Each structure stands twice: as C-alpha cells, then as structure tokens.
PDB file of C-alpha atoms and ligand atoms in Angstrom:
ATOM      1  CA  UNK A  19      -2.256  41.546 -40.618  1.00  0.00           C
ATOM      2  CA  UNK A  20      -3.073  38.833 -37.872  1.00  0.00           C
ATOM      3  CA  UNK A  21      -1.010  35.001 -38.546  1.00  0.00           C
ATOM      4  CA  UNK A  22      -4.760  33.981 -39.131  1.00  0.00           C
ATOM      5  CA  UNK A  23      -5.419  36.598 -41.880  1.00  0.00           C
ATOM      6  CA  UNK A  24      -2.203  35.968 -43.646  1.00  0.00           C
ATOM      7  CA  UNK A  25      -3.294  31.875 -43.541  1.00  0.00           C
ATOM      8  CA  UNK A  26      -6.657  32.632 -45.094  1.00  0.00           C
ATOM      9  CA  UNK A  27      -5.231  35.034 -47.486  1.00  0.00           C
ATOM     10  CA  UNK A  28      -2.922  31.823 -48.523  1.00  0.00           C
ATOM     11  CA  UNK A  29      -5.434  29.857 -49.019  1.00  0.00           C
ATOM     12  CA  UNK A  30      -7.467  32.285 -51.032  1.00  0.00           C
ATOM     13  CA  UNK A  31      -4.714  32.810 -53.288  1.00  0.00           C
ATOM     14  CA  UNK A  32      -3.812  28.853 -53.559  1.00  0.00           C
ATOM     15  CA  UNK A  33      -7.610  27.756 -54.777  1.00  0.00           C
ATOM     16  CA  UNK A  34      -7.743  27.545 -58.533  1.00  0.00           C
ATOM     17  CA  UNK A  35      -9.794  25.585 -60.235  1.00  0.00           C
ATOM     18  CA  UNK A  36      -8.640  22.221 -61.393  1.00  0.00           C
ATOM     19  CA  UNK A  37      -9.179  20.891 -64.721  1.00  0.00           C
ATOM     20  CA  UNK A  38      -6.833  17.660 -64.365  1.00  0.00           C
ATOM     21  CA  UNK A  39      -6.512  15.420 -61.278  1.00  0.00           C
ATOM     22  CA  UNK A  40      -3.479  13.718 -60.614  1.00  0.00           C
ATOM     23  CA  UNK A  41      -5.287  10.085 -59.730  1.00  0.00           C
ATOM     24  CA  UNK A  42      -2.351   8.598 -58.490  1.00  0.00           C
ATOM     25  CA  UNK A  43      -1.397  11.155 -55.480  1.00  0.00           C
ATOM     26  CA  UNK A  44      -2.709  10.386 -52.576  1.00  0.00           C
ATOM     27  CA  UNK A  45      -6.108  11.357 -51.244  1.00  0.00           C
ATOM     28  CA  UNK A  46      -7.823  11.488 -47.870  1.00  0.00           C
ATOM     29  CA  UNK A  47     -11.778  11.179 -47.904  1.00  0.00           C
ATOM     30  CA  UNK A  48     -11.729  12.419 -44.343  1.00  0.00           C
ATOM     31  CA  UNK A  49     -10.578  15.788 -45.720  1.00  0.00           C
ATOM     32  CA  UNK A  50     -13.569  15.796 -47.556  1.00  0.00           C
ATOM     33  CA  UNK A  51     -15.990  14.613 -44.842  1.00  0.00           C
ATOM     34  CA  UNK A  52     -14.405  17.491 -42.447  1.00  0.00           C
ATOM     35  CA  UNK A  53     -14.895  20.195 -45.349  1.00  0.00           C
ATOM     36  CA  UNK A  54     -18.212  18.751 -45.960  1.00  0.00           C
ATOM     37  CA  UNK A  55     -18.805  19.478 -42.087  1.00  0.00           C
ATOM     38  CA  UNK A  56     -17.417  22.622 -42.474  1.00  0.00           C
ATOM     39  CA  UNK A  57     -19.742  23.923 -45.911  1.00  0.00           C
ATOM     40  CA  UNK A  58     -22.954  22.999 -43.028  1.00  0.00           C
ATOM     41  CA  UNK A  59     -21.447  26.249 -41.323  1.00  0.00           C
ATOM     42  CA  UNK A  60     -21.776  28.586 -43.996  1.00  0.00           C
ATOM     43  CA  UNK A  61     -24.854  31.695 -43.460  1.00  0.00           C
ATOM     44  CA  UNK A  62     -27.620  30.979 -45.048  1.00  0.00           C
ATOM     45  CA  UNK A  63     -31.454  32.549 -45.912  1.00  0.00           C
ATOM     46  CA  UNK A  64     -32.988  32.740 -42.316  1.00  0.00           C
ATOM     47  CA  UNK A  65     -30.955  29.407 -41.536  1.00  0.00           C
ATOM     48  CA  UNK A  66     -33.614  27.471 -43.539  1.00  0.00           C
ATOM     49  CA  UNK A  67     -30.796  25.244 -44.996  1.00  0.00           C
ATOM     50  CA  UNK A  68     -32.497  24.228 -47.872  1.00  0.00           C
ATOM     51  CA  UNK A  69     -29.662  22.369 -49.654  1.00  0.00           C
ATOM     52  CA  UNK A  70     -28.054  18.854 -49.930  1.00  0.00           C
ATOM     53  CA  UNK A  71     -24.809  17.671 -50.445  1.00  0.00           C
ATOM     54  CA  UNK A  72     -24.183  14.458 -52.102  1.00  0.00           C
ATOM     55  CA  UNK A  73     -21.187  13.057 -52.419  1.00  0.00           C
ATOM     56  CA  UNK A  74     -20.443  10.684 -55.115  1.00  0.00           C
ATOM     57  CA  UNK A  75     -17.623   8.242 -54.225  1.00  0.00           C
ATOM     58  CA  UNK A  76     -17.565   5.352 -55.777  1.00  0.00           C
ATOM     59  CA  UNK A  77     -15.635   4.430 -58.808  1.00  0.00           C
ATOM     60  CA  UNK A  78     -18.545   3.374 -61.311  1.00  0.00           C
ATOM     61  CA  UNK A  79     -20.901   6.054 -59.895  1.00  0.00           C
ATOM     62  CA  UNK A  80     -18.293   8.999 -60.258  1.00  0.00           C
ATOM     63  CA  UNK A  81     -17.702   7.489 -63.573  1.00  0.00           C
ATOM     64  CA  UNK A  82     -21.210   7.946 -64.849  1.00  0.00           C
ATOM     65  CA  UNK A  83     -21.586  11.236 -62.789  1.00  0.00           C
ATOM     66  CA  UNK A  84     -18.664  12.345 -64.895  1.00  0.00           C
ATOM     67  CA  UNK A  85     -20.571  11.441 -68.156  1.00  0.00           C
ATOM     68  CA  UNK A  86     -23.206  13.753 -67.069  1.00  0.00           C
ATOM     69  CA  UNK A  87     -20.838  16.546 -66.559  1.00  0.00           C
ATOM     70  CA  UNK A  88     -20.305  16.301 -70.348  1.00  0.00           C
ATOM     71  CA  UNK A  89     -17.181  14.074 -70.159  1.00  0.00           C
ATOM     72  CA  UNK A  90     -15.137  17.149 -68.238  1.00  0.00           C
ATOM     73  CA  UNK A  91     -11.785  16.272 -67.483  1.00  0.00           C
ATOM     74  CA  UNK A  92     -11.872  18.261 -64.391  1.00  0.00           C
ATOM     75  CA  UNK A  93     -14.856  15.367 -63.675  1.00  0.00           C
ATOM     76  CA  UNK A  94     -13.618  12.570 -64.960  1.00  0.00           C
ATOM     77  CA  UNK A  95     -10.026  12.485 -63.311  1.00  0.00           C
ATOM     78  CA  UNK A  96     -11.559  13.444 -59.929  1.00  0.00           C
ATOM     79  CA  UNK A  97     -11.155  11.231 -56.750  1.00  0.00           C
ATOM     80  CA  UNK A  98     -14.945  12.532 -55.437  1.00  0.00           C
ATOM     81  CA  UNK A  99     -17.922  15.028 -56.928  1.00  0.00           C
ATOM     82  CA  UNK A 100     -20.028  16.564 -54.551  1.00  0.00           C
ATOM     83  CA  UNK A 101     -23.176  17.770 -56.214  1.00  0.00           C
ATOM     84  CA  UNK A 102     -24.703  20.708 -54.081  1.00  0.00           C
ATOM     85  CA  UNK A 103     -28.420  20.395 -54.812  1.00  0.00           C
ATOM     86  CA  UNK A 104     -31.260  23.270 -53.738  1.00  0.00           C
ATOM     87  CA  UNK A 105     -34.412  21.850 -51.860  1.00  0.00           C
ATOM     88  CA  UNK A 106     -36.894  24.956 -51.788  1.00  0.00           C
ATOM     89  CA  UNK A 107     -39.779  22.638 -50.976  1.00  0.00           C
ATOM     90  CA  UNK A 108     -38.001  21.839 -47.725  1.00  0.00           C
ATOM     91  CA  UNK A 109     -39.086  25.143 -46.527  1.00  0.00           C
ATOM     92  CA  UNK A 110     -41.952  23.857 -43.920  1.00  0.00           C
ATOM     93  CA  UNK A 111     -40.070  20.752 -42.320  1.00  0.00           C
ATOM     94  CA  UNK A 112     -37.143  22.405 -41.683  1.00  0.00           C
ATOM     95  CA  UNK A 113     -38.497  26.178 -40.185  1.00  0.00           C
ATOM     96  CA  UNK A 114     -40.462  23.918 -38.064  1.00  0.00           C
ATOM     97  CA  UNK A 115     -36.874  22.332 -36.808  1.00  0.00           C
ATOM     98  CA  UNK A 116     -35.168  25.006 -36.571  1.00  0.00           C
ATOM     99  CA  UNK A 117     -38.153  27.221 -34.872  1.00  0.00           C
ATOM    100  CA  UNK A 118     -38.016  24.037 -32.217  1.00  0.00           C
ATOM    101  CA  UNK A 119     -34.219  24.481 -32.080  1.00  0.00           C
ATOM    102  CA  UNK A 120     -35.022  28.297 -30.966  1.00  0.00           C
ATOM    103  CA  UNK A 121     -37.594  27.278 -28.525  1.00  0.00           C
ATOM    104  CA  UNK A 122     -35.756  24.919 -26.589  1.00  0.00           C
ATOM    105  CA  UNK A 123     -33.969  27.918 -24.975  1.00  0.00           C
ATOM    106  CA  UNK A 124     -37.184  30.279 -24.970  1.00  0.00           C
ATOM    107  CA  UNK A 125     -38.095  31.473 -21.236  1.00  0.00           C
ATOM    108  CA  UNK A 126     -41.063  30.363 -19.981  1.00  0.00           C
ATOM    109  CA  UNK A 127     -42.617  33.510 -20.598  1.00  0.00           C
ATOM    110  CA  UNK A 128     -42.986  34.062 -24.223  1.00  0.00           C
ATOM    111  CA  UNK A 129     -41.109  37.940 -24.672  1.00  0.00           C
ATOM    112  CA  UNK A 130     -41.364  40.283 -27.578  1.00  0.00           C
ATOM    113  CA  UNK A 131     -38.151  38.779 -28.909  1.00  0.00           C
ATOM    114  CA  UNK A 132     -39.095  35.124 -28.568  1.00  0.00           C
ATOM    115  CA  UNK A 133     -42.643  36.321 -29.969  1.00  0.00           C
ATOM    116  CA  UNK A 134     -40.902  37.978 -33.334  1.00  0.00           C
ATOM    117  CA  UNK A 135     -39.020  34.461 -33.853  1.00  0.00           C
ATOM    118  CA  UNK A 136     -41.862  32.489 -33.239  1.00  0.00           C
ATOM    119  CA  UNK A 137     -44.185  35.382 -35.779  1.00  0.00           C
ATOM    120  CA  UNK A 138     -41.213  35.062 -38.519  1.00  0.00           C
ATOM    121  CA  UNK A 139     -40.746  31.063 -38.615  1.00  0.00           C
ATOM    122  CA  UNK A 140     -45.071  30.496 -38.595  1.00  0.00           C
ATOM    123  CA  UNK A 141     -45.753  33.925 -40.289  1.00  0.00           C
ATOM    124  CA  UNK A 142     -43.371  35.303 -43.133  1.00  0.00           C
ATOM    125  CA  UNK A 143     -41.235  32.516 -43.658  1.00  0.00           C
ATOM    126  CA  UNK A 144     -44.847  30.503 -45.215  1.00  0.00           C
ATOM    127  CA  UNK A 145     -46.005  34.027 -47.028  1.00  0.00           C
ATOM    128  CA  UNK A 146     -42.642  34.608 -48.748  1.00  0.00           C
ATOM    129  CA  UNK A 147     -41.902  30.571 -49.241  1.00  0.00           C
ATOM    130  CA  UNK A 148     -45.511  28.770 -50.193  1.00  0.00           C
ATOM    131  CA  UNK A 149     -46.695  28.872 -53.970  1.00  0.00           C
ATOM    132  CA  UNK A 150     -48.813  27.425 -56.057  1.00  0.00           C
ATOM    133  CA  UNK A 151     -47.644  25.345 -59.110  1.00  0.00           C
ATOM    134  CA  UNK A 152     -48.676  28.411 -61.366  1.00  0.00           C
ATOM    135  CA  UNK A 153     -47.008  30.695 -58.766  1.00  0.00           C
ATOM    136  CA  UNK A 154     -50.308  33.222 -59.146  1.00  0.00           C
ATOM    137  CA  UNK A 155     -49.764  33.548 -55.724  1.00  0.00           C
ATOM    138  CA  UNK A 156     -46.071  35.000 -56.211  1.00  0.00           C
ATOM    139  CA  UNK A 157     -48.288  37.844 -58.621  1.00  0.00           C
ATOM    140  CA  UNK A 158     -50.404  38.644 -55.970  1.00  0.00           C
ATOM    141  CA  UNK A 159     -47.379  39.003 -53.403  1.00  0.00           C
ATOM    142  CA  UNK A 160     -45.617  41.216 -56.044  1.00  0.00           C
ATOM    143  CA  UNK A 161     -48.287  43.345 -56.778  1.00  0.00           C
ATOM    144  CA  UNK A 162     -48.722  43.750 -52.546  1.00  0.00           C
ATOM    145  CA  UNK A 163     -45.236  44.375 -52.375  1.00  0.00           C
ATOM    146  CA  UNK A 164     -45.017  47.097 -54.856  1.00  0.00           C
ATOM    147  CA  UNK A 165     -48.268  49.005 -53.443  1.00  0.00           C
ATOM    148  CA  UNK A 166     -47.167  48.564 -50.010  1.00  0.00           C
ATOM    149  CA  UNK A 167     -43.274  49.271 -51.170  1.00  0.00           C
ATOM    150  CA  UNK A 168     -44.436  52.783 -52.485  1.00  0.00           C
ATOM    151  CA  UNK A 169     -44.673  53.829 -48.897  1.00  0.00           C
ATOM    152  CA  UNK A 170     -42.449  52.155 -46.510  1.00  0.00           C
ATOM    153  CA  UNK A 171     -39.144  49.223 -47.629  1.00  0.00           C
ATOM    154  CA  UNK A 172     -40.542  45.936 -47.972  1.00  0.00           C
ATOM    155  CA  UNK A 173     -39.479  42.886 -48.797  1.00  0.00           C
ATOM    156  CA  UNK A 174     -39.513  42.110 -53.247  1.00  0.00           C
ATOM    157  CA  UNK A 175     -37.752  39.001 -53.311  1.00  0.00           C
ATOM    158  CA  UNK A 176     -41.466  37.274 -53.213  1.00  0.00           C
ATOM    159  CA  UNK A 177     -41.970  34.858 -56.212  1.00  0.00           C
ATOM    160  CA  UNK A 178     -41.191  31.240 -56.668  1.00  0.00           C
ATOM    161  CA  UNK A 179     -38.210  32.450 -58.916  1.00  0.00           C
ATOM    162  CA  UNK A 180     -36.814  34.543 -56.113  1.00  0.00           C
ATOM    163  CA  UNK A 181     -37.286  32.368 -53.972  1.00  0.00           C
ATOM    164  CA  UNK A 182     -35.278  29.801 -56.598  1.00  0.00           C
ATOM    165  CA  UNK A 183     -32.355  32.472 -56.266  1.00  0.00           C
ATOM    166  CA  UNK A 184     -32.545  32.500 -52.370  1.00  0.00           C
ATOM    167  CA  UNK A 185     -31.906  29.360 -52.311  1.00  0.00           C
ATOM    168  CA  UNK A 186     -29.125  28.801 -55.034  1.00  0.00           C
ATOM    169  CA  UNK A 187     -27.433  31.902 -53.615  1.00  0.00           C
ATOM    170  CA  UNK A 188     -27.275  29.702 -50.157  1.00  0.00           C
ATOM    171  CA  UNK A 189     -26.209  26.376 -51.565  1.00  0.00           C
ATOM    172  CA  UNK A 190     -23.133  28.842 -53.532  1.00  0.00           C
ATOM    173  CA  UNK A 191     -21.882  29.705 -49.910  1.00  0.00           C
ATOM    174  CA  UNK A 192     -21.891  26.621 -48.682  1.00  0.00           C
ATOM    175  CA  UNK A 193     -20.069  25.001 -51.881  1.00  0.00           C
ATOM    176  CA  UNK A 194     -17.661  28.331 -51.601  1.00  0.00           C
ATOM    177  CA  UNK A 195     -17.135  27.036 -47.949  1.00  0.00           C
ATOM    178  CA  UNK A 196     -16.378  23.527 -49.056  1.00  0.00           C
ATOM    179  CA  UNK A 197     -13.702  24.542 -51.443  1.00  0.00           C
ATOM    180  CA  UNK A 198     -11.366  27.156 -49.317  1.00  0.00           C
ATOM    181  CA  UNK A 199     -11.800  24.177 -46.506  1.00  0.00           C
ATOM    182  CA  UNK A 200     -10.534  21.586 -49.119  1.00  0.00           C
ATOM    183  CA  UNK A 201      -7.948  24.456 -50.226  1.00  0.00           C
ATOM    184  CA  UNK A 202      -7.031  24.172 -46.398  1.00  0.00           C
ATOM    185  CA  UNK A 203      -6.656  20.687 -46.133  1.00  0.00           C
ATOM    186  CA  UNK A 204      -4.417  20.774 -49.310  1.00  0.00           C
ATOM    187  CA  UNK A 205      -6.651  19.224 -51.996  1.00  0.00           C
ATOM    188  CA  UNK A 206      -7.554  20.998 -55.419  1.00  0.00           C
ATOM    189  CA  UNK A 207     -11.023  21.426 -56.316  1.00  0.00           C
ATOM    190  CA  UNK A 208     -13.533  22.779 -59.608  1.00  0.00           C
ATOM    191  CA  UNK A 209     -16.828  23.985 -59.418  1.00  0.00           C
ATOM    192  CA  UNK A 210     -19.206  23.248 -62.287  1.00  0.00           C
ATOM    193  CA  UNK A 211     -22.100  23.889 -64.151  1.00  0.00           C
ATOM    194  CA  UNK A 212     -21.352  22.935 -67.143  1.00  0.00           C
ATOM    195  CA  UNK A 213     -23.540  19.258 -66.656  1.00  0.00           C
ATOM    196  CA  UNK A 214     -27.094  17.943 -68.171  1.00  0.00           C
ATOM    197  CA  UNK A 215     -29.233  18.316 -64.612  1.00  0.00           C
ATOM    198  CA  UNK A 216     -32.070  16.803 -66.327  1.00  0.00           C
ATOM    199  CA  UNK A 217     -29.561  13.153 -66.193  1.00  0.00           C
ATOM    200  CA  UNK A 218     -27.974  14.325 -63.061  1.00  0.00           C
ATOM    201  CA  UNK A 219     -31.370  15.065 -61.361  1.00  0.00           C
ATOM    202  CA  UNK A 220     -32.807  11.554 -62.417  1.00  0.00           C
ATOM    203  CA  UNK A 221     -28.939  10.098 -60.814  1.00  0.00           C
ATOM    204  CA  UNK A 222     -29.967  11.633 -57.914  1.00  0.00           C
ATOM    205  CA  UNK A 223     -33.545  10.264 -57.617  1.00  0.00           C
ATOM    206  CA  UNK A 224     -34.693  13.933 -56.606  1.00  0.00           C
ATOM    207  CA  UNK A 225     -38.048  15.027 -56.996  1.00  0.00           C
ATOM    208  CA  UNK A 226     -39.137  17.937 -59.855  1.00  0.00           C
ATOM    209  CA  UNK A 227     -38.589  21.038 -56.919  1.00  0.00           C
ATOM    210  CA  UNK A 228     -35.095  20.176 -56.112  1.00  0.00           C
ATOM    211  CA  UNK A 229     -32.367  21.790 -58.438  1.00  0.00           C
ATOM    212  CA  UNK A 230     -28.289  21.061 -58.909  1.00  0.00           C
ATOM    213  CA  UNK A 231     -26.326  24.440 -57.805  1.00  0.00           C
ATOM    214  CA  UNK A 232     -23.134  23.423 -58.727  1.00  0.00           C
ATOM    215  CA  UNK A 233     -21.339  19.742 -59.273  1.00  0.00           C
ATOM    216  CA  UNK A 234     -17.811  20.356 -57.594  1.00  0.00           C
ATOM    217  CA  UNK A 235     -14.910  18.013 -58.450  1.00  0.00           C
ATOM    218  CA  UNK A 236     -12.023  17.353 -55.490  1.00  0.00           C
ATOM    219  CA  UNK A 237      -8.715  15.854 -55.917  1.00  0.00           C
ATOM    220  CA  UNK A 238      -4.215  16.596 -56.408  1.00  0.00           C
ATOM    221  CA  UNK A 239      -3.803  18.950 -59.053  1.00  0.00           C
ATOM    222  CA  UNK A 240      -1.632  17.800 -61.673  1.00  0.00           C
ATOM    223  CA  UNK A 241       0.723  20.883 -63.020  1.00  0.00           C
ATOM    224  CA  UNK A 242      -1.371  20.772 -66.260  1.00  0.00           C
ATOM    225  CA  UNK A 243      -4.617  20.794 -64.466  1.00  0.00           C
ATOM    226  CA  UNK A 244      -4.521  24.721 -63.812  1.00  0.00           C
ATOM    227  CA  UNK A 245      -5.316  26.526 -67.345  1.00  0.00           C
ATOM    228  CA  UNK A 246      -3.435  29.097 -67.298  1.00  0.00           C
ATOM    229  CA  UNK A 247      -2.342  32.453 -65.359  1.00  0.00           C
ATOM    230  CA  UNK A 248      -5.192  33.928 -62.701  1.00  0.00           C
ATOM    231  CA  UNK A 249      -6.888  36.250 -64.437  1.00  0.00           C
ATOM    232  CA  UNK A 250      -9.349  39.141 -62.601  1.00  0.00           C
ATOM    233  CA  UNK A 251     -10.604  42.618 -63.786  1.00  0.00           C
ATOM    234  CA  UNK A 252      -8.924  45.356 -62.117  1.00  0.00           C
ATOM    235  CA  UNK A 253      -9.897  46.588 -58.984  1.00  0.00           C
ATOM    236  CA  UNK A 254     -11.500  49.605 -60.114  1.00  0.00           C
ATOM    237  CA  UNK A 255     -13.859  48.393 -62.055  1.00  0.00           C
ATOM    238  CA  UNK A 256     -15.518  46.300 -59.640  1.00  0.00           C
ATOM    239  CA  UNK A 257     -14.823  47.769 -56.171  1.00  0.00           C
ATOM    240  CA  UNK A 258     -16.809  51.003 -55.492  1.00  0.00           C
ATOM    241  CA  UNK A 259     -17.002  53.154 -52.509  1.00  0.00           C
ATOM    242  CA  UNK A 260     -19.784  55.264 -51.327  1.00  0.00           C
TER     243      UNK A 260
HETATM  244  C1  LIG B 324     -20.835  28.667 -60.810  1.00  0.00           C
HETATM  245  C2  LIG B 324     -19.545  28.257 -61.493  1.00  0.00           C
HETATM  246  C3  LIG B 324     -19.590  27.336 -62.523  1.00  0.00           C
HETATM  247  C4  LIG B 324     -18.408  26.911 -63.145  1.00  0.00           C
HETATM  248  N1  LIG B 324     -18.467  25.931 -64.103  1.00  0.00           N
HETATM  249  C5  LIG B 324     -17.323  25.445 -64.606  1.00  0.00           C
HETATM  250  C6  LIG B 324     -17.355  24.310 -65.469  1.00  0.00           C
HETATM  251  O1  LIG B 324     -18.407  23.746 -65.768  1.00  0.00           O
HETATM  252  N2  LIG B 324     -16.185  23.844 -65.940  1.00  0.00           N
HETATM  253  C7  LIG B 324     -14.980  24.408 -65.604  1.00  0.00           C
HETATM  254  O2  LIG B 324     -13.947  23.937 -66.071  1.00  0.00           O
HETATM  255  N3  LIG B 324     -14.919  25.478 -64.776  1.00  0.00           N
HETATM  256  C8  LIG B 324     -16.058  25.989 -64.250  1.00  0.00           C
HETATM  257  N4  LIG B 324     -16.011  27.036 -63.349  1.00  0.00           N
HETATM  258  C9  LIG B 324     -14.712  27.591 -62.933  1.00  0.00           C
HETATM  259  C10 LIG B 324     -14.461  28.995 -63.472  1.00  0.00           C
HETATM  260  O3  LIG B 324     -14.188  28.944 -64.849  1.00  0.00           O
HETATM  261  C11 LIG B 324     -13.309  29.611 -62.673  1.00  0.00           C
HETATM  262  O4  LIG B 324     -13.706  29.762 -61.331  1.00  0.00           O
HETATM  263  C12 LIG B 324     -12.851  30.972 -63.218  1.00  0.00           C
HETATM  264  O5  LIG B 324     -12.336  30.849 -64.504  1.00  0.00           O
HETATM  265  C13 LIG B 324     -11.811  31.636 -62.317  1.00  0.00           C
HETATM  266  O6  LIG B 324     -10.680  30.796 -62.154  1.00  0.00           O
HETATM  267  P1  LIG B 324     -10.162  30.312 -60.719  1.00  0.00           P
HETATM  268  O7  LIG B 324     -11.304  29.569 -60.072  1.00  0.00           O
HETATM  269  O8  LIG B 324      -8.989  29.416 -60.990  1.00  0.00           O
HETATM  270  O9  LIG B 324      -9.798  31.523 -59.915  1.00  0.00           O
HETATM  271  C14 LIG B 324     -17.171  27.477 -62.736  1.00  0.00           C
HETATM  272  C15 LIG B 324     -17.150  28.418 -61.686  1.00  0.00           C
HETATM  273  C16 LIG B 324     -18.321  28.777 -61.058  1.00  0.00           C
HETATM  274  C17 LIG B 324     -18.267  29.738 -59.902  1.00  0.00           C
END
C-alpha cells in the first residue's frame, strides 16, 4: 500500500458521524472554506453541477437552522451547517457555461469530437433535462426509450424524477467529498436528513425546483458525540464479484 493509500485509508476509518460537538475546542472556518473548495471537485452528471452549498455560520442563523433540523444535537452543538441543496432547473445556464468552457479550447475547425460535445450540451442534455410541470413529456421520453431500448441500450433515466435522482446522487458526492476533506483537516462532521425542508427551503429563500440533499453539521467531537461502536454488514453480503 502507497503512504498516500494508507493516509486515505486513515481518514476513512477516522470519519464517524458526530452527534455532540465539543463548542469549546477550537475551530478553524478556513478548514471549512478549503473542504468546501474541495466538495466543487467531486464527479458529477455530465459536469452540470447542479448543486449549492450554503453555509450557515452565524450564531442566531445556525441556531434557527438547528430548530429546523428537529432540535438534533448533532445540529445544535455544531460550530457551522452546510446545507447541500439540488438545483435541477439550473440545467440550461450552466451547460451553456460549461459548453463555453469546452469551446474556448476547440480548434478552429469544428472535428467530430468537438462536434459530439457541442451535439450533447445543445442536444441530449435539453431532451433528457427539460419538462413540463406535469412531466407528460418525461411519459413520452419513457415510452421512446422503452420502444427504442427493445433494440439497441439507451438511455432510461428520462423523467423529471430521474432526473431528481441525478441530481441528488451528485450533490451526495460532493457532500461525501466535503466530509473525508473535513476528516482530513481534523474536524468531525454528521450528515442529515432528518430536517423539515419545507422550513429549511423557505430559510433558504429557494425557489419550488430546488431541493435540500443533505444538511451536514461540522465541528470537535466530544467523546460522547460518537454513538456507539462502527457497525457494517459483513463483506459478503454486500460485495459481489462477477
Ligand atoms: C443521507 C444520510 C442521512 C443521515 N441522516 C442523519 C440524521 O438525520 N441524523 C443523524 O444523527 N445521523 C444521520 N446520518 C448518519 C448515519 O446514521 C450514519 O452515517 C450511519 O449510522 C453510519 O455511521 P458512521 O457515519 O459513523 O459510519 C445520515 C447519514 C446519511 C448518509
């Protein structure tokens, strides 16, 4: 095993997640604002980026973002939340940014390649991401899918509500990111769902399309603060080869 492997495998094993702050230990916001920098790195659906992270600092804001995570502990004796919010009806403005991005190193004459970028950012990116507020266009997609799919491997992942996964699985990886970098930098961290998104939402001032992926908490664990020993299914039972 490589030095870096055995590091990483360190870290892995260190991140638990924290149900009790210690608020007196010190804290550094910058390792929050590098692991923040760090969670814009993670893969993502056809580098769309269709999240946000915000990061609730203050004192009476985390307090009442810690009411809306249903009074957790693991909330309310925090230092920071981040909230890592979804923003499928981003889709347009940003595959026109990052199509731009592409272009900028594009030779002047267009090739196949460059022509297959250009085809999937104007092309499949609007088939698979626009819908309608009754998604009846996601039912026509399906049905096309599953005609076409009889014949050849096609895309399925076609409706608004796949699309809704997508995009939550992205905003997971980036989150997962932001914890083993705070796990790195020697700060504890919890991920949550268990809040009212409804309240958080309105907190937020987002608009009906966006959605909360996770809330995560960062701070010192107290000794308390981990419930209990690390417990995983064995190995068989979730690892398969073929
Ligand atoms: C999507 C997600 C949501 C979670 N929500 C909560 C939560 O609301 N409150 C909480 O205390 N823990 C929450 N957890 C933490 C899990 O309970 C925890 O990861 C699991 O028990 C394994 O423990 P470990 O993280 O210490 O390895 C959540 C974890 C994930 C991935």
């Amino acid at each position: 095993m490589t030095n870096e492997a055995q590091t990483f495998n360190d870290i892995v094993n260190a991140r638990r997640s924290i149900r009790i702050y210690d608020e007196k230990a010190p804290f550094d916001p910058e390792a929050v604002t590098r692991s923040l920098d760090r969670a814009l790195l993670a893969p993502n659906s056809s580098n769309l980026q269709l999240w946000e992270f915000y990061r609730v600092k203050t004192k009476a804001k985390k307090d009442e973002l810690a009411q809306y995570c249903l009074g957790q502990k693991a909330a309310v004796t925090a230092n920071e939340l981040i909230v890592f919010v979804t923003r499928r009806d981003k889709w347009k403005e940003h595959a026109n940014f990052v199509l731009a991005e592409a272009m900028k190193d594009f030779p002047d004459k267009i090739g196949k390649r460059e022509q297959l970028v250009i085809d999937y950012y104007k092309k499949i990116i609007p088939a698979l991401y626009f819908s309608d507020p009754a998604d009846l266009t996601g039912g026509v997609k399906k049905l096309a899918a599953a005609v076409t799919g009889a014949f050849r491997p096609v895309p399925r992942q076609v409706t608004a509500t796949d699309v809704r996964i997508v995009v939550h699985k992205s905003a997971a990886l980036a989150a997962q990111t932001f914890m083993l970098s705070m796990a790195a930098e020697g700060y504890d961290t919890c991920p949550m769902e268990g809040f009212d998104s409804a309240r958080v939402k309105k907190f937020l001032q987002l608009p009906a399309a966006a959605e909360i992926c996770m809330i995560v908490s960062v701070g010192k664990a107290k000794p308390e603060g981990v419930y209990g020993k690390r417990v995983r299914l064995p190995k068989e039972q979730v690892v398969f080869e073929i």
